[in-house]
Amino acid sequence: MAFANKSDWIWWNGAFVPWDEANVHITAHALHYGSSVFEGIRAYATPDGPAVFRLEPHVQRMVRSCRVIRIDLPYSTAEIGQAILDTVARNGHDSCYIRPLVFRGSEVLGLDPRKCPVEVVIITWEWGRYLGPEAIEQGVDVMVSSWRRMAPDTLPAMAKIGGQYVNSQLISLDAKLNGFAEAIALDNNGYVCEGPGENLFAVVEGKVLTPPLWASVLPGITRDCVMTLARDLGYEVREEMLAREMLYMADELFFTGTAAEISPIRSVDHIQIGNGKRGPVTAQLQEAFFGIIEGRTPDKYGWLTPVRANSSVPGSD
Ligand code: PPE
């Protein structure tokens, strides 16, 4: 199997399975219909060892996404959190990306999935810079995709459901096939929405703006961090509908996401943003963010959960 950076073990329904043996049958429901929920979490290397970033809100979002598609999760929030810490520890990572996945397995096909077993897995691997090694400092060139995000009553954008990522793939491929690092999608009403796997922020006249949750965006956990950090740095932060032209007029633009972290955008549709480099507000937010996750500044918000052989999730005792 050609998967770069694979780790030794995958947690599967409570047991550790060797990576190469963690296979599903071809009739698995999720494979046919996208009936799955997933998360993306990072563990970072800190001076005190690896620590999982914002474990609780990620697990909580997974539980809520399952609720939306009527999957009964057979584990509690605390059990999933503990399993994530155990998997990172067992695989011996200093830092890694963590992919918990809940999916409907193999029993029946057809659109009533209720007889299919609910499978829960946790996969970890080392994943570098999502938008390329230079993205964090240099910024990326992006385009506005002709594919839009889902309308509110079509698919639940606030839930992280596997099948919805076909829309994300169309947006991502649009960018890559046109020579861009990434694309921005508009929502059903033509307002700025998000990237295929990232939220979006604009800095306009010193204010930090981001589309609201009612613009079909995922309630990103990095988005939440950036809003908190920006407010604490004294910026006015507003959730606001953004017209497409605001992208070209903004002083700074950046993506946020677990995989993308905080990635500056230096051009949209070949129009330069600001001075075509990472802007000062973006740099300040990156410094605040990376300072915490690299353990250089105190974790005053309690965002890091240390991974130790016997580590436990707060509140799980
Ligand atoms: N919007 C979408 C559609 C999205 O998938 C993500 C995460 C975000 C916003 C940012 O959310 P958060 O990670 O909580 O800050 N995308 C995940 C999957 C990326 C992938 O290619 O796979 C991620 O960043 O882990």
Short mmCIF file of C-alpha atoms and ligand atoms in Angstrom, two decimals:
data_model
loop_
_atom_site.label_atom_id
_atom_site.label_comp_id
_atom_site.label_asym_id
_atom_site.label_seq_id
_atom_site.Cartn_x
_atom_site.Cartn_y
_atom_site.Cartn_z
CA MET A 1 0.00 0.00 0.00
CA ALA A 2 1.47 3.34 -1.05
CA PHE A 3 0.74 5.66 1.86
CA ALA A 4 3.56 7.94 2.89
CA ASN A 5 4.35 8.22 6.61
CA LYS A 6 2.16 5.37 7.76
CA SER A 7 2.33 4.56 11.46
CA ASP A 8 2.36 1.14 13.11
CA TRP A 9 -1.08 0.96 14.67
CA ILE A 10 -4.66 1.95 13.94
CA TRP A 11 -7.24 1.99 16.72
CA TRP A 12 -10.32 0.15 15.51
CA ASN A 13 -13.39 -0.35 17.72
CA GLY A 14 -11.29 -0.48 20.86
CA ALA A 15 -8.35 -2.59 19.67
CA PHE A 16 -5.06 -1.78 17.97
CA VAL A 17 -4.71 -3.27 14.49
CA PRO A 18 -1.49 -3.16 12.41
CA TRP A 19 -1.72 -0.49 9.70
CA ASP A 20 -1.58 -2.98 6.80
CA GLU A 21 -4.36 -5.12 8.26
CA ALA A 22 -6.87 -2.31 8.82
CA ASN A 23 -9.03 -3.12 5.79
CA VAL A 24 -12.76 -2.99 5.09
CA HIS A 25 -14.98 -5.09 2.85
CA ILE A 26 -15.90 -3.65 -0.55
CA THR A 27 -19.60 -3.58 0.47
CA ALA A 28 -18.96 -1.09 3.29
CA HIS A 29 -21.85 1.37 3.18
CA ALA A 30 -19.60 4.44 3.53
CA LEU A 31 -17.63 3.50 0.43
CA HIS A 32 -20.78 3.65 -1.70
CA TYR A 33 -22.63 6.56 -0.16
CA GLY A 34 -20.18 8.64 1.87
CA SER A 35 -21.91 7.72 5.14
CA SER A 36 -19.11 8.68 7.49
CA VAL A 37 -18.03 11.39 9.89
CA PHE A 38 -14.42 12.38 10.44
CA GLU A 39 -12.18 14.75 12.33
CA GLY A 40 -8.75 16.19 11.69
CA ILE A 41 -6.66 16.95 14.78
CA ARG A 42 -2.99 17.69 15.25
CA ALA A 43 -0.59 16.69 17.99
CA TYR A 44 2.40 19.00 18.33
CA ALA A 45 5.86 18.50 19.76
CA THR A 46 6.27 20.69 22.83
CA PRO A 47 9.23 20.88 25.24
CA ASP A 48 7.18 18.59 27.56
CA GLY A 49 6.53 16.00 24.85
CA PRO A 50 3.69 15.61 22.35
CA ALA A 51 0.39 17.33 23.09
CA VAL A 52 -2.94 17.12 21.27
CA PHE A 53 -4.31 20.49 20.21
CA ARG A 54 -7.92 21.21 21.20
CA LEU A 55 -8.85 17.60 21.77
CA GLU A 56 -12.21 18.21 23.42
CA PRO A 57 -13.81 20.47 20.81
CA HIS A 58 -12.72 18.12 18.03
CA VAL A 59 -14.27 15.10 19.73
CA GLN A 60 -17.36 17.13 20.52
CA ARG A 61 -17.73 18.17 16.88
CA MET A 62 -17.44 14.52 15.83
CA VAL A 63 -20.16 13.51 18.28
CA ARG A 64 -22.39 16.31 16.99
CA SER A 65 -21.76 15.41 13.34
CA CYS A 66 -22.79 11.81 14.12
CA ARG A 67 -25.98 13.10 15.69
CA VAL A 68 -26.86 14.98 12.50
CA ILE A 69 -26.59 11.86 10.33
CA ARG A 70 -28.23 9.68 12.99
CA ILE A 71 -25.20 7.54 13.74
CA ASP A 72 -25.30 6.16 17.29
CA LEU A 73 -21.71 6.43 18.41
CA PRO A 74 -20.91 3.41 20.59
CA TYR A 75 -18.31 5.32 22.65
CA SER A 76 -18.51 8.29 24.99
CA THR A 77 -16.68 11.55 24.33
CA ALA A 78 -14.21 10.66 27.10
CA GLU A 79 -13.56 7.20 25.61
CA ILE A 80 -12.84 8.63 22.16
CA GLY A 81 -10.57 11.30 23.66
CA GLN A 82 -8.66 8.66 25.59
CA ALA A 83 -8.38 6.42 22.52
CA ILE A 84 -6.88 9.35 20.57
CA LEU A 85 -4.24 9.94 23.26
CA ASP A 86 -3.51 6.20 23.42
CA THR A 87 -3.08 5.98 19.65
CA VAL A 88 -0.62 8.88 19.51
CA ALA A 89 1.33 7.38 22.43
CA ARG A 90 1.29 3.85 21.01
CA ASN A 91 2.62 5.03 17.64
CA GLY A 92 5.41 6.97 19.35
CA HIS A 93 4.80 10.24 17.49
CA ASP A 94 6.42 13.51 18.53
CA SER A 95 3.90 15.30 16.38
CA CYS A 96 1.28 13.99 13.98
CA TYR A 97 -2.05 14.45 12.28
CA ILE A 98 -4.91 12.46 13.79
CA ARG A 99 -7.86 11.25 11.75
CA PRO A 100 -10.73 9.77 13.77
CA LEU A 101 -13.32 8.29 11.41
CA VAL A 102 -16.78 6.91 12.12
CA PHE A 103 -18.37 5.02 9.25
CA ARG A 104 -21.22 2.73 8.36
CA GLY A 105 -19.71 -0.67 7.62
CA SER A 106 -20.76 -3.73 5.69
CA GLU A 107 -24.17 -5.38 6.10
CA VAL A 108 -26.64 -4.03 3.52
CA LEU A 109 -26.55 -1.60 0.61
CA GLY A 110 -29.34 0.81 -0.22
CA LEU A 111 -30.17 4.13 1.33
CA ASP A 112 -31.50 2.93 4.67
CA PRO A 113 -28.20 2.37 6.49
CA ARG A 114 -29.59 1.45 9.90
CA LYS A 115 -28.60 -2.23 9.77
CA CYS A 116 -24.96 -1.44 8.98
CA PRO A 117 -22.51 -1.65 11.87
CA VAL A 118 -20.96 1.60 13.11
CA GLU A 119 -17.19 1.35 12.87
CA VAL A 120 -14.86 3.75 14.68
CA VAL A 121 -11.20 4.09 13.78
CA ILE A 122 -8.36 6.44 14.70
CA ILE A 123 -5.52 6.81 12.23
CA THR A 124 -2.35 8.85 12.85
CA TRP A 125 0.46 9.84 10.52
CA GLU A 126 3.00 12.59 10.09
CA TRP A 127 1.62 15.34 7.86
CA GLY A 128 3.70 18.42 7.09
CA ARG A 129 2.53 21.76 5.70
CA TYR A 130 -0.86 21.27 4.01
CA LEU A 131 -0.38 23.93 1.31
CA GLY A 132 3.33 23.31 0.74
CA PRO A 133 6.48 23.98 2.79
CA GLU A 134 6.64 27.73 2.02
CA ALA A 135 2.93 28.48 2.47
CA ILE A 136 3.08 29.63 6.09
CA GLU A 137 5.66 32.35 5.34
CA GLN A 138 5.22 33.18 1.68
CA GLY A 139 1.46 32.76 1.32
CA VAL A 140 -0.41 31.00 -1.46
CA ASP A 141 -2.00 31.96 -4.78
CA VAL A 142 -5.69 31.04 -4.93
CA MET A 143 -8.72 31.35 -7.20
CA VAL A 144 -12.45 31.59 -6.67
CA SER A 145 -13.97 28.29 -7.70
CA SER A 146 -17.05 28.05 -9.91
CA TRP A 147 -18.26 25.30 -7.57
CA ARG A 148 -20.26 26.64 -4.63
CA ARG A 149 -20.63 25.24 -1.12
CA MET A 150 -23.89 23.57 -0.26
CA ALA A 151 -27.13 25.47 0.28
CA PRO A 152 -28.35 25.31 3.90
CA ASP A 153 -31.15 22.85 3.23
CA THR A 154 -29.19 20.46 1.03
CA LEU A 155 -26.33 19.14 3.16
CA PRO A 156 -25.39 20.04 6.75
CA ALA A 157 -22.30 22.20 6.28
CA MET A 158 -21.71 22.48 10.03
CA ALA A 159 -21.20 18.72 10.28
CA LYS A 160 -18.02 17.05 9.05
CA ILE A 161 -19.59 14.31 6.97
CA GLY A 162 -17.54 12.24 4.52
CA GLY A 163 -19.86 12.52 1.50
CA GLN A 164 -19.77 16.30 1.65
CA TYR A 165 -16.11 16.21 0.80
CA VAL A 166 -16.94 15.38 -2.82
CA ASN A 167 -17.88 19.07 -3.06
CA SER A 168 -14.53 19.91 -1.45
CA GLN A 169 -12.72 17.69 -3.95
CA LEU A 170 -14.36 19.49 -6.89
CA ILE A 171 -13.20 22.83 -5.45
CA SER A 172 -9.71 21.55 -4.70
CA LEU A 173 -9.28 19.98 -8.15
CA ASP A 174 -10.51 23.18 -9.76
CA ALA A 175 -7.60 24.97 -8.07
CA LYS A 176 -4.92 22.37 -8.74
CA LEU A 177 -5.85 21.87 -12.39
CA ASN A 178 -5.73 25.63 -12.92
CA GLY A 179 -2.30 25.99 -11.33
CA PHE A 180 -3.40 27.44 -7.96
CA ALA A 181 -2.49 26.16 -4.51
CA GLU A 182 -6.09 26.32 -3.33
CA ALA A 183 -9.52 27.73 -4.13
CA ILE A 184 -12.13 29.74 -2.26
CA ALA A 185 -15.77 28.75 -2.71
CA LEU A 186 -18.77 31.05 -2.50
CA ASP A 187 -21.96 30.07 -0.69
CA ASN A 188 -25.38 29.50 -2.21
CA ASN A 189 -26.08 33.24 -2.18
CA GLY A 190 -22.80 34.19 -3.82
CA TYR A 191 -21.09 35.41 -0.65
CA VAL A 192 -17.61 34.28 0.36
CA CYS A 193 -17.73 30.95 2.17
CA GLU A 194 -14.51 28.99 2.77
CA GLY A 195 -11.83 26.84 1.20
CA PRO A 196 -12.47 23.13 0.56
CA GLY A 197 -10.72 22.29 3.85
CA GLU A 198 -10.11 25.69 5.46
CA ASN A 199 -11.98 28.65 6.88
CA LEU A 200 -11.17 32.09 5.56
CA PHE A 201 -10.35 35.40 7.23
CA ALA A 202 -9.97 38.91 5.80
CA VAL A 203 -8.24 41.86 7.45
CA VAL A 204 -9.89 45.09 6.37
CA GLU A 205 -8.87 48.44 7.84
CA GLY A 206 -7.55 46.77 10.97
CA LYS A 207 -10.67 44.65 11.57
CA VAL A 208 -10.57 40.87 11.42
CA LEU A 209 -13.54 39.53 9.44
CA THR A 210 -14.74 35.99 8.74
CA PRO A 211 -17.94 34.59 7.20
CA PRO A 212 -20.56 33.62 9.80
CA LEU A 213 -21.71 30.06 10.47
CA TRP A 214 -24.91 30.79 8.54
CA ALA A 215 -22.84 31.12 5.35
CA SER A 216 -22.47 27.29 5.13
CA VAL A 217 -19.02 27.20 6.75
CA LEU A 218 -17.65 24.47 8.97
CA PRO A 219 -17.38 25.75 12.56
CA GLY A 220 -13.61 25.47 12.41
CA ILE A 221 -11.69 25.00 15.62
CA THR A 222 -8.70 26.92 14.26
CA ARG A 223 -11.19 29.63 13.28
CA ASP A 224 -12.30 29.74 16.91
CA CYS A 225 -8.65 29.97 18.07
CA VAL A 226 -7.91 32.82 15.68
CA MET A 227 -11.01 34.76 16.76
CA THR A 228 -9.94 34.37 20.40
CA LEU A 229 -6.32 35.34 19.75
CA ALA A 230 -7.30 38.32 17.59
CA ARG A 231 -9.70 39.65 20.24
CA ASP A 232 -7.04 39.23 22.93
CA LEU A 233 -4.57 41.13 20.75
CA GLY A 234 -7.06 43.99 20.70
CA TYR A 235 -8.55 43.58 17.23
CA GLU A 236 -12.21 43.98 16.47
CA VAL A 237 -13.39 40.60 15.18
CA ARG A 238 -16.59 40.36 13.20
CA GLU A 239 -18.50 37.46 11.66
CA GLU A 240 -19.79 39.10 8.53
CA MET A 241 -21.06 38.18 5.07
CA LEU A 242 -18.30 39.12 2.62
CA ALA A 243 -19.00 40.05 -0.98
CA ARG A 244 -16.63 38.46 -3.48
CA GLU A 245 -14.98 41.80 -4.27
CA MET A 246 -13.96 42.11 -0.62
CA LEU A 247 -11.45 39.35 -1.38
CA TYR A 248 -9.67 41.62 -3.84
CA MET A 249 -10.01 44.74 -1.67
CA ALA A 250 -8.82 43.23 1.62
CA ASP A 251 -5.52 44.28 3.15
CA GLU A 252 -4.79 40.69 4.18
CA LEU A 253 -6.40 37.28 3.68
CA PHE A 254 -5.57 33.96 5.29
CA PHE A 255 -6.88 30.43 5.61
CA THR A 256 -7.25 28.60 8.91
CA GLY A 257 -7.58 24.87 9.53
CA THR A 258 -6.06 22.02 11.44
CA ALA A 259 -4.19 20.85 8.36
CA ALA A 260 -3.58 24.35 6.88
CA GLU A 261 -2.92 25.98 10.30
CA ILE A 262 -2.73 29.73 9.49
CA SER A 263 -1.80 30.12 5.82
CA PRO A 264 -1.57 33.60 4.26
CA ILE A 265 -3.09 34.21 0.82
CA ARG A 266 -1.01 36.46 -1.43
CA SER A 267 -3.25 36.61 -4.48
CA VAL A 268 -6.80 35.78 -5.56
CA ASP A 269 -7.57 35.28 -9.26
CA HIS A 270 -4.15 36.82 -10.05
CA ILE A 271 -5.00 40.00 -8.10
CA GLN A 272 -2.35 40.76 -5.49
CA ILE A 273 -3.56 41.01 -1.89
CA GLY A 274 -1.96 43.82 0.13
CA ASN A 275 1.73 43.92 -0.71
CA GLY A 276 1.68 40.33 -2.02
CA LYS A 277 3.33 38.97 1.11
CA ARG A 278 2.20 37.81 4.51
CA GLY A 279 0.56 40.82 6.17
CA PRO A 280 1.40 42.14 9.66
CA VAL A 281 -1.85 41.05 11.35
CA THR A 282 -1.52 37.55 9.87
CA ALA A 283 2.08 37.37 11.11
CA GLN A 284 1.05 38.49 14.59
CA LEU A 285 -1.72 35.88 14.76
CA GLN A 286 0.64 33.17 13.51
CA GLU A 287 3.17 34.11 16.18
CA ALA A 288 0.51 33.89 18.90
CA PHE A 289 -0.78 30.56 17.52
CA PHE A 290 2.55 28.83 16.89
CA GLY A 291 3.92 30.18 20.18
CA ILE A 292 1.29 28.19 22.05
CA ILE A 293 1.48 24.99 20.03
CA GLU A 294 5.25 24.89 20.04
CA GLY A 295 5.24 25.47 23.80
CA ARG A 296 7.14 28.77 23.53
CA THR A 297 4.39 30.78 25.23
CA PRO A 298 2.13 29.65 28.08
CA ASP A 299 -0.96 27.67 27.09
CA LYS A 300 -3.22 30.17 28.82
CA TYR A 301 -6.38 28.91 27.14
CA GLY A 302 -5.75 25.24 28.03
CA TRP A 303 -5.65 24.18 24.39
CA LEU A 304 -3.04 21.42 24.73
CA THR A 305 -3.61 17.97 26.22
CA PRO A 306 -0.30 16.23 26.94
CA VAL A 307 0.18 12.73 25.53
CA ARG A 308 1.72 10.50 28.12
CA ALA A 309 1.65 6.75 28.39
CA ASN A 310 -0.91 7.11 31.19
CA SER A 311 -2.44 10.43 30.10
CA SER A 312 -6.13 10.93 30.57
CA VAL A 313 -8.71 13.30 29.21
CA PRO A 314 -9.79 16.05 31.59
CA GLY A 315 -13.11 15.11 33.16
CA SER A 316 -12.93 11.44 32.16
CA ASP A 317 -12.13 10.06 35.62
N1 PPE B 1 -13.70 24.05 6.51
C1 PPE B 1 -13.68 22.78 6.02
C2 PPE B 1 -14.60 22.43 4.91
C3 PPE B 1 -12.79 21.86 6.56
O1 PPE B 1 -12.75 20.62 6.08
C4 PPE B 1 -11.91 22.24 7.61
C5 PPE B 1 -10.94 21.26 8.19
C6 PPE B 1 -11.99 23.56 8.10
C7 PPE B 1 -12.91 24.43 7.53
C8 PPE B 1 -11.17 24.02 9.27
O2 PPE B 1 -11.62 23.43 10.45
P1 PPE B 1 -10.66 23.15 11.69
O3 PPE B 1 -9.69 22.09 11.26
O4 PPE B 1 -11.56 22.71 12.77
O5 PPE B 1 -9.96 24.43 12.00
N2 PPE B 1 -10.36 20.35 7.26
C9 PPE B 1 -9.66 19.19 7.73
C10 PPE B 1 -9.43 18.19 6.63
C11 PPE B 1 -8.45 18.57 5.57
C12 PPE B 1 -8.19 17.42 4.60
O6 PPE B 1 -7.66 17.70 3.51
O7 PPE B 1 -8.47 16.26 4.91
C13 PPE B 1 -8.40 19.56 8.49
O8 PPE B 1 -7.89 20.67 8.36
O9 PPE B 1 -7.92 18.71 9.23
#
